[in-house]
GROMACS .gro file of C-alpha atoms in nm:
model
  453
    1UNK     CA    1  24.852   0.465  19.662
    2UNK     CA    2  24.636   0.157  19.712
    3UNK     CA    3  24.648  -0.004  19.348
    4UNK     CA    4  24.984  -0.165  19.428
    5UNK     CA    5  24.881  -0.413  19.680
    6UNK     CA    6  24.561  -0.476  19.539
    7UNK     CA    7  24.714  -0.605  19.175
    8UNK     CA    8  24.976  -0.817  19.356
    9UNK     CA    9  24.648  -0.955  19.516
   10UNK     CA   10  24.524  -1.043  19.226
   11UNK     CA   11  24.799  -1.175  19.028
   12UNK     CA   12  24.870  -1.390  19.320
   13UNK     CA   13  24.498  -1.588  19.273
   14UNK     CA   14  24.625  -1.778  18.982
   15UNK     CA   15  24.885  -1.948  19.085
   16UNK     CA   16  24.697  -2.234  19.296
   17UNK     CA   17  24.547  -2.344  19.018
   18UNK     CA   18  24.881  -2.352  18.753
   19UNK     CA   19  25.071  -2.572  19.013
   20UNK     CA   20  24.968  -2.902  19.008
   21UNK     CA   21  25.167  -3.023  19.314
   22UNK     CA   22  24.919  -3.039  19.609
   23UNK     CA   23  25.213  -2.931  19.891
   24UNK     CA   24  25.272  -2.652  19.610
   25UNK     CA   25  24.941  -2.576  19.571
   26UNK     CA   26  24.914  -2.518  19.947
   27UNK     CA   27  25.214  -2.340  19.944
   28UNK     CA   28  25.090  -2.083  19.702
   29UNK     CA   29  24.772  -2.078  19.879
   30UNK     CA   30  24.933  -1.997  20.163
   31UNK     CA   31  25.119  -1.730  20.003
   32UNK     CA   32  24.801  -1.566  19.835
   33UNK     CA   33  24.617  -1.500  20.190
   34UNK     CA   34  24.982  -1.379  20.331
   35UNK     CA   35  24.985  -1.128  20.019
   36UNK     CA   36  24.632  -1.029  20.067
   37UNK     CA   37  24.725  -0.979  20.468
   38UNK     CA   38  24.931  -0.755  20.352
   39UNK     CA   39  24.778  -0.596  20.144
   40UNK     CA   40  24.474  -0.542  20.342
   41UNK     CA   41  24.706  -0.391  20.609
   42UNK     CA   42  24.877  -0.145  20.354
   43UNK     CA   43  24.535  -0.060  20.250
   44UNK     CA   44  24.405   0.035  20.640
   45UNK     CA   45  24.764   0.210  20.686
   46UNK     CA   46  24.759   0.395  20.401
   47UNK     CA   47  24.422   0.485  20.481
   48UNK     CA   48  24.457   0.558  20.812
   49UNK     CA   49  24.813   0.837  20.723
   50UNK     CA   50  24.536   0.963  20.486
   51UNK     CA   51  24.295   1.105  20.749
   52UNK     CA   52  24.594   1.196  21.005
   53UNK     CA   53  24.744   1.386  20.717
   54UNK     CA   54  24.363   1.563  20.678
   55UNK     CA   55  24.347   1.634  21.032
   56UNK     CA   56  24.692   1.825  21.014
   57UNK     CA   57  24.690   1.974  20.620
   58UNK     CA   58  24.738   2.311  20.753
   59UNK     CA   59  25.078   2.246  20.867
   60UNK     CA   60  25.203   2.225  20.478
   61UNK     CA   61  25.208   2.578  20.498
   62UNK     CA   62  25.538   2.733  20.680
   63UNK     CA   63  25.361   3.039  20.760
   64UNK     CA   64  25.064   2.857  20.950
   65UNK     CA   65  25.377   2.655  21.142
   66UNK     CA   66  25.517   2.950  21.240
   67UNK     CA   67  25.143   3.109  21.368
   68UNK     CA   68  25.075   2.780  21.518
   69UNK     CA   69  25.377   2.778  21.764
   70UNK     CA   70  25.404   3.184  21.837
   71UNK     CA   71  25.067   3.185  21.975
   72UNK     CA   72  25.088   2.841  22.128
   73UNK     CA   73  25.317   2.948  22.325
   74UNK     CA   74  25.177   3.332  22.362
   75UNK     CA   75  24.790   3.195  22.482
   76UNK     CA   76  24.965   2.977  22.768
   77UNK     CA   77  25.053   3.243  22.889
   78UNK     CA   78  24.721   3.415  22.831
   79UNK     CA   79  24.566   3.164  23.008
   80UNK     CA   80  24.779   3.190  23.331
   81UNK     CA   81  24.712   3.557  23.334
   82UNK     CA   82  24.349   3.513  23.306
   83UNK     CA   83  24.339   3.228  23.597
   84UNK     CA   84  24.524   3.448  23.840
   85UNK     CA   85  24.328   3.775  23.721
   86UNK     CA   86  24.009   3.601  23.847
   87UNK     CA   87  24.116   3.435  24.153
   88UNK     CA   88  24.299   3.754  24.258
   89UNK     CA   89  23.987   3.985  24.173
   90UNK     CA   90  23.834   3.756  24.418
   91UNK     CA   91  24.098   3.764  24.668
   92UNK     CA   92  24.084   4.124  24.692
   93UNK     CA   93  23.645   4.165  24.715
   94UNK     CA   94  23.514   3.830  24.754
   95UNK     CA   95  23.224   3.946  24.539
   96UNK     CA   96  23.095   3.788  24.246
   97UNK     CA   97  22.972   4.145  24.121
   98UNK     CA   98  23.316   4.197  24.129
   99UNK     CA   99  23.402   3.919  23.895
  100UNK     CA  100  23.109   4.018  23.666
  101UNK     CA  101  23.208   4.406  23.691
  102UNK     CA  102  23.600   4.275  23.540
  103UNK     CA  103  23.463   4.086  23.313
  104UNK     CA  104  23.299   4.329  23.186
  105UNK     CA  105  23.525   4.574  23.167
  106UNK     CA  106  23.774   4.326  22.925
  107UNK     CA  107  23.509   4.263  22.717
  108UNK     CA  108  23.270   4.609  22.686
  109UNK     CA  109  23.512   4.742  22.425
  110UNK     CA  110  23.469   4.455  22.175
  111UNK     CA  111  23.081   4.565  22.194
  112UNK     CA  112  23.163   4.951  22.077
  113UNK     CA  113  23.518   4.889  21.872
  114UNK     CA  114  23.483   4.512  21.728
  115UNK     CA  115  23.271   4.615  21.411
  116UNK     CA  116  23.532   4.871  21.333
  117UNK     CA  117  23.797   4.683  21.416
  118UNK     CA  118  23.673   4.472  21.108
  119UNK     CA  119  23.686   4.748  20.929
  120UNK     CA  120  24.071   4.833  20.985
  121UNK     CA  121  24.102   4.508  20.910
  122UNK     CA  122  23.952   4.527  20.545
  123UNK     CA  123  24.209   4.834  20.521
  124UNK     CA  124  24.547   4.809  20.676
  125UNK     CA  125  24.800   4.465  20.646
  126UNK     CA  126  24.642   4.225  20.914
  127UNK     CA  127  24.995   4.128  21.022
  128UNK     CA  128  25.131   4.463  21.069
  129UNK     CA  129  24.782   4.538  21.296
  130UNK     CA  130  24.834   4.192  21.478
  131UNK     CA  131  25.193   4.271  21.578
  132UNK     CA  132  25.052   4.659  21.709
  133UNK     CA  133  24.816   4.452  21.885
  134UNK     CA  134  25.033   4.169  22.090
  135UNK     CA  135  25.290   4.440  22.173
  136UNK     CA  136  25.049   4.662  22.326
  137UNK     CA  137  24.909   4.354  22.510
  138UNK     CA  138  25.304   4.241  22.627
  139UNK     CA  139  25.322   4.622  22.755
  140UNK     CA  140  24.985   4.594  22.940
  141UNK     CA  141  25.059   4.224  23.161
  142UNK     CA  142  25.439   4.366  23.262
  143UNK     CA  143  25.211   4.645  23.421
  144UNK     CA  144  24.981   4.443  23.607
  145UNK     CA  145  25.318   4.181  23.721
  146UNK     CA  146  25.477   4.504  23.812
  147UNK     CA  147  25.153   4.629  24.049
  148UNK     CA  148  25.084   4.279  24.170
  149UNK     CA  149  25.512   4.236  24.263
  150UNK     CA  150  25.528   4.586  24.427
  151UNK     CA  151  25.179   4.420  24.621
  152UNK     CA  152  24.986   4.767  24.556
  153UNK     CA  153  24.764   4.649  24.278
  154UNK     CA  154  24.371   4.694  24.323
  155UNK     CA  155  24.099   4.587  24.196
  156UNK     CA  156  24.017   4.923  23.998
  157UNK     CA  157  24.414   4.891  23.872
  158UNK     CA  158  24.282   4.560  23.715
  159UNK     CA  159  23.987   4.672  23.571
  160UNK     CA  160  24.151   4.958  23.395
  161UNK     CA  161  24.403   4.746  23.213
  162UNK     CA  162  24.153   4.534  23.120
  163UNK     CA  163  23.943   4.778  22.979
  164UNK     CA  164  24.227   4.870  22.785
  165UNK     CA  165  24.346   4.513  22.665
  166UNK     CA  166  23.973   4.507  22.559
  167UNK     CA  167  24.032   4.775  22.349
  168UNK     CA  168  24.327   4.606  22.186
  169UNK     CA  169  24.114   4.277  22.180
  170UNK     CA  170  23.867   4.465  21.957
  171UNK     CA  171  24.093   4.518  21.689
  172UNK     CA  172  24.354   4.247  21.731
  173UNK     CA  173  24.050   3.952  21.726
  174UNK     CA  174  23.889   4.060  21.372
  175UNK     CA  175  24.239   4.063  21.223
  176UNK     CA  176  24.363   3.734  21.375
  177UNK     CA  177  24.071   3.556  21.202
  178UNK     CA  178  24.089   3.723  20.889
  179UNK     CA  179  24.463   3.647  20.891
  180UNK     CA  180  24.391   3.309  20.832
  181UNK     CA  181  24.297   3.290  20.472
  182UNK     CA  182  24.609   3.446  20.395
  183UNK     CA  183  24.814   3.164  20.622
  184UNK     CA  184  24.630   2.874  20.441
  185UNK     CA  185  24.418   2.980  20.193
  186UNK     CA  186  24.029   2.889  20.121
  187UNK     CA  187  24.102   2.494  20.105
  188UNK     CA  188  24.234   2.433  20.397
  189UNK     CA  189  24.085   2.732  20.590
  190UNK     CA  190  23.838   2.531  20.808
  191UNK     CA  191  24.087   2.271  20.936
  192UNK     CA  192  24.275   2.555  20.995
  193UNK     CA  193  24.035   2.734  21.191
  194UNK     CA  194  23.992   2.386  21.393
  195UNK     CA  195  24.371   2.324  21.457
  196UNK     CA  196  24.347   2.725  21.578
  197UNK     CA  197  24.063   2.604  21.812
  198UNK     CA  198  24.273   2.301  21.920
  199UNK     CA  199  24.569   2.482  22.037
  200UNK     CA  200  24.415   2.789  22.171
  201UNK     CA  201  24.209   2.473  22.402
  202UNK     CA  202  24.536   2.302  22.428
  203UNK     CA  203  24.676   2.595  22.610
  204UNK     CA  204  24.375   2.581  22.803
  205UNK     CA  205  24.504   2.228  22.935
  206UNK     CA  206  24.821   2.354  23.021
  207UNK     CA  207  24.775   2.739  23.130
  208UNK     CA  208  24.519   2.667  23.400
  209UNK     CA  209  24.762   2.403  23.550
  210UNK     CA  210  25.095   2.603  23.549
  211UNK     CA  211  24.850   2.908  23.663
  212UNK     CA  212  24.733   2.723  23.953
  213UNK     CA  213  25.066   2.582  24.074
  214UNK     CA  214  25.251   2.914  24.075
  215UNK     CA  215  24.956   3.106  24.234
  216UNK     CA  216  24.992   2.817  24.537
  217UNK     CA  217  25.395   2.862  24.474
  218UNK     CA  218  25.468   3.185  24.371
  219UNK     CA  219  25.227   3.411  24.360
  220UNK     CA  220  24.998   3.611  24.053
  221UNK     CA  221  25.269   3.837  23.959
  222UNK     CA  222  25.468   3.575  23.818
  223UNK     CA  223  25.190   3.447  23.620
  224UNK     CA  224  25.131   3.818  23.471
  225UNK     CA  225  25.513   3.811  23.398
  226UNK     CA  226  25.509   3.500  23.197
  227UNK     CA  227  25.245   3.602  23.032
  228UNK     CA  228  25.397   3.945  22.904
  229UNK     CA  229  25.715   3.732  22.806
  230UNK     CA  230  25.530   3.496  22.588
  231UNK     CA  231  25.424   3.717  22.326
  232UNK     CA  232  25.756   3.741  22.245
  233UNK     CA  233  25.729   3.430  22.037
  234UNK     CA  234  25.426   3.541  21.826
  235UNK     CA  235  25.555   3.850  21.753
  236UNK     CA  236  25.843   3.674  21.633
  237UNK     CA  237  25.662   3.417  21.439
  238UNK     CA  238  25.489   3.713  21.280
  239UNK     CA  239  25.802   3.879  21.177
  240UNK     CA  240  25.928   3.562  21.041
  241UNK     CA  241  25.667   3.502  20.780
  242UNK     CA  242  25.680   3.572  20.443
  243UNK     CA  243  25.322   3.729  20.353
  244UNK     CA  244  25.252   3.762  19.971
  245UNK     CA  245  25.157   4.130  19.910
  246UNK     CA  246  24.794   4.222  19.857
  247UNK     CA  247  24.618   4.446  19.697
  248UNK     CA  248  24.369   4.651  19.928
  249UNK     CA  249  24.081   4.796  19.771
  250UNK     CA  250  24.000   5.136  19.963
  251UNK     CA  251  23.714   5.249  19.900
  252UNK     CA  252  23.597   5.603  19.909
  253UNK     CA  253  23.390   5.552  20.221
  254UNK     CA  254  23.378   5.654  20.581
  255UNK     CA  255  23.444   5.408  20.880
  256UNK     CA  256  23.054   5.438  20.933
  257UNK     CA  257  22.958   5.374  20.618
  258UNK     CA  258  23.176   5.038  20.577
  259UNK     CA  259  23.039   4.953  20.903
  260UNK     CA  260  22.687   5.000  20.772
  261UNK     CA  261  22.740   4.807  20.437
  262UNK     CA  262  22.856   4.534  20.720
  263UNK     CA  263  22.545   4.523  20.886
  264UNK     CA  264  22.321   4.522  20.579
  265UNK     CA  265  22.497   4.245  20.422
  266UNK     CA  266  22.445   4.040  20.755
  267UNK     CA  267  22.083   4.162  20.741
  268UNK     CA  268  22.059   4.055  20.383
  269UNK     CA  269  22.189   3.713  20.487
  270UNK     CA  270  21.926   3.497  20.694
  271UNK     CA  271  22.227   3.229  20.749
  272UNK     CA  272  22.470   3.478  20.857
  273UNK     CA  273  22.202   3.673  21.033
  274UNK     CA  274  22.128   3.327  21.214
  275UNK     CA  275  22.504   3.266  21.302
  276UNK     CA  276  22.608   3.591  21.469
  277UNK     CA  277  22.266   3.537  21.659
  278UNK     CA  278  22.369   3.191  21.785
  279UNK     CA  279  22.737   3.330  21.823
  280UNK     CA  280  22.572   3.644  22.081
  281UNK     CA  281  22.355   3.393  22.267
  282UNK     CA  282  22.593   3.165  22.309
  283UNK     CA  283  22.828   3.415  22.447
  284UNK     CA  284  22.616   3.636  22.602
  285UNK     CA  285  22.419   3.325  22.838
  286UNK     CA  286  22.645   3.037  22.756
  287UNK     CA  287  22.958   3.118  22.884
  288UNK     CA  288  22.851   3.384  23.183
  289UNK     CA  289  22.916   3.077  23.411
  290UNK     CA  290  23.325   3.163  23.341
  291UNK     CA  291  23.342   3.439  23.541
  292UNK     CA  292  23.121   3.311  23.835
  293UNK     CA  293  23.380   2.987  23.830
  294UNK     CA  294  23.612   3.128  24.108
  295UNK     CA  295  23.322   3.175  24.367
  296UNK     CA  296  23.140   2.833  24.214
  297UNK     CA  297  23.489   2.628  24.285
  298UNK     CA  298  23.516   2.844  24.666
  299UNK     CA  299  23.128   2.812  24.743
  300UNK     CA  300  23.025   2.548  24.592
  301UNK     CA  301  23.242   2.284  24.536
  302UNK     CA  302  23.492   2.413  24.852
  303UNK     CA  303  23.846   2.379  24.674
  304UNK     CA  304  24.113   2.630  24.605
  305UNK     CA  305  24.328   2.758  24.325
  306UNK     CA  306  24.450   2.440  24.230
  307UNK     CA  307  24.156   2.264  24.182
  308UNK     CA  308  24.021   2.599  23.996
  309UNK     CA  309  24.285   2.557  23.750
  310UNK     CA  310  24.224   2.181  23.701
  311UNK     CA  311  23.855   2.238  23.599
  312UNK     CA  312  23.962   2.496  23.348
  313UNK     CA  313  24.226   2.253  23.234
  314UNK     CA  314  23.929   1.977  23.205
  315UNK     CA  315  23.750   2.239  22.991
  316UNK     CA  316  24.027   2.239  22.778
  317UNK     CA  317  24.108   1.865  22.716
  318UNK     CA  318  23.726   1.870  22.629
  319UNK     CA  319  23.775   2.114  22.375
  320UNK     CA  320  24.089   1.983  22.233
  321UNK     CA  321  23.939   1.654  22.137
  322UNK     CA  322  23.677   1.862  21.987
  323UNK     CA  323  23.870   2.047  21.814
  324UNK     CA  324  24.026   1.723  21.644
  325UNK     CA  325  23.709   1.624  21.567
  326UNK     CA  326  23.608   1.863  21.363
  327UNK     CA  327  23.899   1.840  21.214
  328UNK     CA  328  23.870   1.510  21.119
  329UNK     CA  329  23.539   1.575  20.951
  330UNK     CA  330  23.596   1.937  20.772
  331UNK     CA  331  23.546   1.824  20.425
  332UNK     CA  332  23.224   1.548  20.572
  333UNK     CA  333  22.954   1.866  20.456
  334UNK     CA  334  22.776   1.834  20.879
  335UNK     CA  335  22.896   2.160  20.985
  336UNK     CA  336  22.524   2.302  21.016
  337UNK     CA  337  22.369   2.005  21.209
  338UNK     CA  338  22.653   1.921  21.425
  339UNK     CA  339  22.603   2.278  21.548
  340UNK     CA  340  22.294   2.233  21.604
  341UNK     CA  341  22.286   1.952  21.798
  342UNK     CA  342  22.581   2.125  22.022
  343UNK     CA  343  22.353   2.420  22.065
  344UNK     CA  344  22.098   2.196  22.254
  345UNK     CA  345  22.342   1.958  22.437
  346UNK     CA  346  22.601   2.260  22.593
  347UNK     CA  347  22.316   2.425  22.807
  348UNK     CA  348  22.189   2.118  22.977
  349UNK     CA  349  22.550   1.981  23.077
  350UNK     CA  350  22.574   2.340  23.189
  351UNK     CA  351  22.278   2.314  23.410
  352UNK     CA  352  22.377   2.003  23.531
  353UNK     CA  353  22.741   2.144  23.606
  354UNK     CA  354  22.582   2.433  23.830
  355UNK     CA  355  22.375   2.193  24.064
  356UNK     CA  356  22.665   1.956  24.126
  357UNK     CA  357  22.861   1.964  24.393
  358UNK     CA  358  23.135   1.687  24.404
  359UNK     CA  359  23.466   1.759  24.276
  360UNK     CA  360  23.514   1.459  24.019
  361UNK     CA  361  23.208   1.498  23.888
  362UNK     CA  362  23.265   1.863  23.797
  363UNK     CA  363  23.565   1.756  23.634
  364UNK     CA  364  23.383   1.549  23.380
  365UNK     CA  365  23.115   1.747  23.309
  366UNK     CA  366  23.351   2.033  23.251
  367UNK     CA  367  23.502   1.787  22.963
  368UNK     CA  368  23.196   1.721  22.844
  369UNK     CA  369  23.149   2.130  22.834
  370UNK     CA  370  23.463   2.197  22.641
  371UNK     CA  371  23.369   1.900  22.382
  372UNK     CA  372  23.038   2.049  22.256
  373UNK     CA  373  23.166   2.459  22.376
  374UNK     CA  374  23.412   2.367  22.071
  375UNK     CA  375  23.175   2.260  21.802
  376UNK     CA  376  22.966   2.529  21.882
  377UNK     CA  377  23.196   2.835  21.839
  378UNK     CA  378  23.431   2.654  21.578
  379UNK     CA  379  23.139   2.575  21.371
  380UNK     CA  380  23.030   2.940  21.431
  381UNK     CA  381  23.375   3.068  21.263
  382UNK     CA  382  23.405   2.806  20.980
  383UNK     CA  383  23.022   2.841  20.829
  384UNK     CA  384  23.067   3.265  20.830
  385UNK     CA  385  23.397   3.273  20.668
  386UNK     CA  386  23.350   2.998  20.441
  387UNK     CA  387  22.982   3.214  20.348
  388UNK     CA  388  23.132   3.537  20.281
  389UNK     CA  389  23.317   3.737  19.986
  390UNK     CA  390  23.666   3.814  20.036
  391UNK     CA  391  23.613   4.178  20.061
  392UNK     CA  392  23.342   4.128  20.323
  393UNK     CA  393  23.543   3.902  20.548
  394UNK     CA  394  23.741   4.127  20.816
  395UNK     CA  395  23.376   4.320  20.867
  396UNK     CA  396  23.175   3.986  20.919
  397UNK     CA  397  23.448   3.904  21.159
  398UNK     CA  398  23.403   4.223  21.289
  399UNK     CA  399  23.032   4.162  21.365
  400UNK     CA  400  23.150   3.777  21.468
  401UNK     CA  401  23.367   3.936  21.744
  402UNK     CA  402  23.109   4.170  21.865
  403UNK     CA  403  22.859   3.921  21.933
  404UNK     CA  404  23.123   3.656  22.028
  405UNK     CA  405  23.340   3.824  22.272
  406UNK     CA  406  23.151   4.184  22.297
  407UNK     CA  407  22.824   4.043  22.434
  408UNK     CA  408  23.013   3.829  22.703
  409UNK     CA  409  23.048   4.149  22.933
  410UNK     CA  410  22.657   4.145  22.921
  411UNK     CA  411  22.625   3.817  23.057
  412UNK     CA  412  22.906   3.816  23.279
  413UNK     CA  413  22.770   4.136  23.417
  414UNK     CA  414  22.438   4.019  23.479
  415UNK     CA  415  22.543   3.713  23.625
  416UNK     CA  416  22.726   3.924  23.849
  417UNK     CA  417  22.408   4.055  23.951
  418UNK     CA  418  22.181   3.822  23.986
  419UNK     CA  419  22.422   3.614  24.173
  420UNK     CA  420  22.370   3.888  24.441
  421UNK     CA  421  22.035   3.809  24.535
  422UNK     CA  422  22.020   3.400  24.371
  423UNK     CA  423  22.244   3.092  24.459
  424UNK     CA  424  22.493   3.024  24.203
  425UNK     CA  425  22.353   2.737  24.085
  426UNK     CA  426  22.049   2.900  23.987
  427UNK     CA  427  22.190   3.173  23.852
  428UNK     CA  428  22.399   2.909  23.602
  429UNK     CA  429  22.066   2.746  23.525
  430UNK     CA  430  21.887   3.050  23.420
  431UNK     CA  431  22.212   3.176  23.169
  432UNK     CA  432  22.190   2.816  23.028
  433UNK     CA  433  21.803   2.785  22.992
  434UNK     CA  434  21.794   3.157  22.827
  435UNK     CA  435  22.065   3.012  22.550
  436UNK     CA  436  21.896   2.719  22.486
  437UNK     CA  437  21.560   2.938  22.430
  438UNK     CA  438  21.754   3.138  22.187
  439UNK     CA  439  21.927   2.868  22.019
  440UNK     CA  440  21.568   2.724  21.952
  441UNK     CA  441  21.459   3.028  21.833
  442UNK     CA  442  21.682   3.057  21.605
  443UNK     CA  443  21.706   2.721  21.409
  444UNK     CA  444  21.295   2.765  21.430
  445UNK     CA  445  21.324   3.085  21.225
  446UNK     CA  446  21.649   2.990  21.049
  447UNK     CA  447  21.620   2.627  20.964
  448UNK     CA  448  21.857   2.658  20.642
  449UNK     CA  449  22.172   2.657  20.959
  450UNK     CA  450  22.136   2.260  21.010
  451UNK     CA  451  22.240   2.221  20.601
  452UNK     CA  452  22.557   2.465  20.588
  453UNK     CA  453  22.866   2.306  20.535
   0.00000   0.00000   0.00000
């Protein structure tokens, strides 16, 4: 695309020198540096469409459109649901243990079900499973709206129903990551993966900040409702797509024994091995902090819902640029040492967020969180899919969402706690030093990590 302008360049260079008129030869002079203007412009333009059509290559695929805008819409509401499930657990107890104990009941299921969840995956159509899963999850927030309308809902109603949207979690998360592949394919699969990042953190901009206006306006049962509404669209996105038929190789084997043949191949794996390590830590000590947020904004920082919602929002513009980022250099072959470097720059900002206690400067920090929270876990995701067989891939994703999302209950749990006896802030700073010591660890054993790509 760039040959054009640079041959009228050159043709152009002759034609001082064949005019022997000295205001012609001017002239032509003249017109040789306005053609190479312009064609130094085209040359930066066409350059610069290059990389913005990089950044967005997944969208060439209709089916990937359609994903992109169901569950654009679905995780706003997903995000409202999950700011007023937290401020109204603490509304009810003001308890942190209480925060903790929810959190852990969302997430303990991915811990037991995830790795087999990977394996229904490798078995069944992952779109049929992922429209079983978003129903069940529409079903479960008209519940909840319903208990927090009728004003009768408890904290034990919550807890149940998010043990059991846990449960759908478990086998909805391996699925939606495997799905991918099938959107894009293997070439465009880890801008994908970061354009999946950057609207799930996009909704994170925009969920907090409708949550926390219609908590102040309205109320959490509203939020709940919206919430069970929106999956409407992905399920209708879903239903929309045309999905070349596969061939699914069942193989003579228990759900145990697929499980197993999971595990060993991780084992067998010392990249792998390192990732899902890096993946639990992270989630496990790294993001415990979420569920203490609610009491950190009350106690700490002394603001209310809104201001709640605008730190999560912060999060999320952090992690939206960071999600373009890595989209911008997929194909660069950094992968390994940019998550690297994230592993050992997250936990200090996260110290650093837990001892502050001015309002502003929680807000940047907070970006500063999402930024490197995003190259860490998208990183994560591209390096084990792009690493693993095709036949493997919905049980390493398995084992990805167990130590992702089913060690979180852990941490949030024990954060719970030790919050209890410990000011927040030190409980923060202990979650955040006890990642970083694992995250050292593990590119000490595991030093291959900084050169995946």
């Amino acid at each position: 695309m760039t040959s054009k302008p640079i041959s009228v360049r050159r043709e152009l260079e002759p034609i001082a020198t064949l005019i022997p008129d000295s205001n012609q030869k001017c002239a032509a002079q003249e017109e040789l540096a306005t053609s190479r203007i312009i064609a130094d412009e085209t040359i930066h333009n066409t350059h610069a469409a290059s990389k913005i059509s990089q950044i967005f290559s997944s969208f060439n695929h209709r089916n990937y459109q359609l994903w992109f805008s169901g569950q654009l819409v679905s995780v706003i509401g997903t995000w409202m649901q999950s700011i007023a499930q937290g401020w109204l657990v603490y509304q009810l107890s003001h308890s942190e243990f209480a925060l903790g104990l929810v959190s852990f009941a969302a997430a303990i299921p991915a811990l037991i079900l995830s790795p087999f969840g990977g394996v229904i995956t490798d078995l069944i159509p992952k779109r049929t499973l992922i429209v079983i899963t978003q129903s069940i999850a529409m079903l479960l927030a008209f519940i909840l709206s319903i208990l927090a309308f009728t004003g009768t809902v408890q904290v034990w109603h919550i807890m149940i129903l998010a043990t059991c949207l846990g449960i759908v979690n478990a086998f909805d998360a391996p699925a939606r990551q495997a799905f991918v592949v099938e959107m894009v394919g293997k070439e465009d699969l880890p801008n994908a993966i970061a354009l999946n990042s950057m609207m799930f953190n996009g909704a994170r901009v925009v969920g907090p900040a409708l949550g926390g206006i219609l908590l102040g306006w309205l109320g959490t049962g509203w939020c709940f409702l919206l919430n069970g509404v929106s999956f409407i669209a992905v399920i209708i996105g879903l239903l929309m797509m045309s999905v070349p038929k596969r061939t699914i190789q069942r193989k003579i084997q228990k759900p145990l024994q697929q499980f197993a043949e999971g595990i060993r191949f991780a084992r067998s794996r010392p990249d792998i091995l390192g990732l899902l390590g890096m993946s639990a830590g992270f989630s496990a000590f790294g993001m415990a902090y979420a569920a203490m947020l609610p009491a950190f904004v009350d106690k700490q920082l002394h603001a209310g819902a809104t201001a709640y919602g605008m730190i999560n929002a912060a999060i999320g513009i952090g992690a939206v640029l960071g999600a373009l980022a890595v989209a911008y250099y997929t194909n660069a072959g950094i992968r390994g040492k940019v998550l690297v470097i994230g592993n050992l720059i997250y936990p200090v900002l996260l110290v650093v967020f837990g001892f502050n206690t001015f309002f502003v400067t929680a807000l940047l920090i907070a970006f500063g969180m999402g930024l490197t929270f995003m190259q860490i876990g998208n990183n994560i995701n591209s390096l084990l899919q792009l690493n693993v067989e095709d036949d493997m891939r919905g049980r390493v994703m398995g084992l990805y969402t167990l130590t992702f999302f089913g060690f979180a209950p852990l941490g949030s749990l024990a954060a719970g706690i030790v919050a209890q006896y410990l000011p927040l802030n030190i409980t923060i700073a202990i979650m955040a030093v006890v990642m970083l010591l694992i995250s050292v660890l593990i590119q000490w054993r595991v030093p291959e990590i900084r050169e995946m790509s």
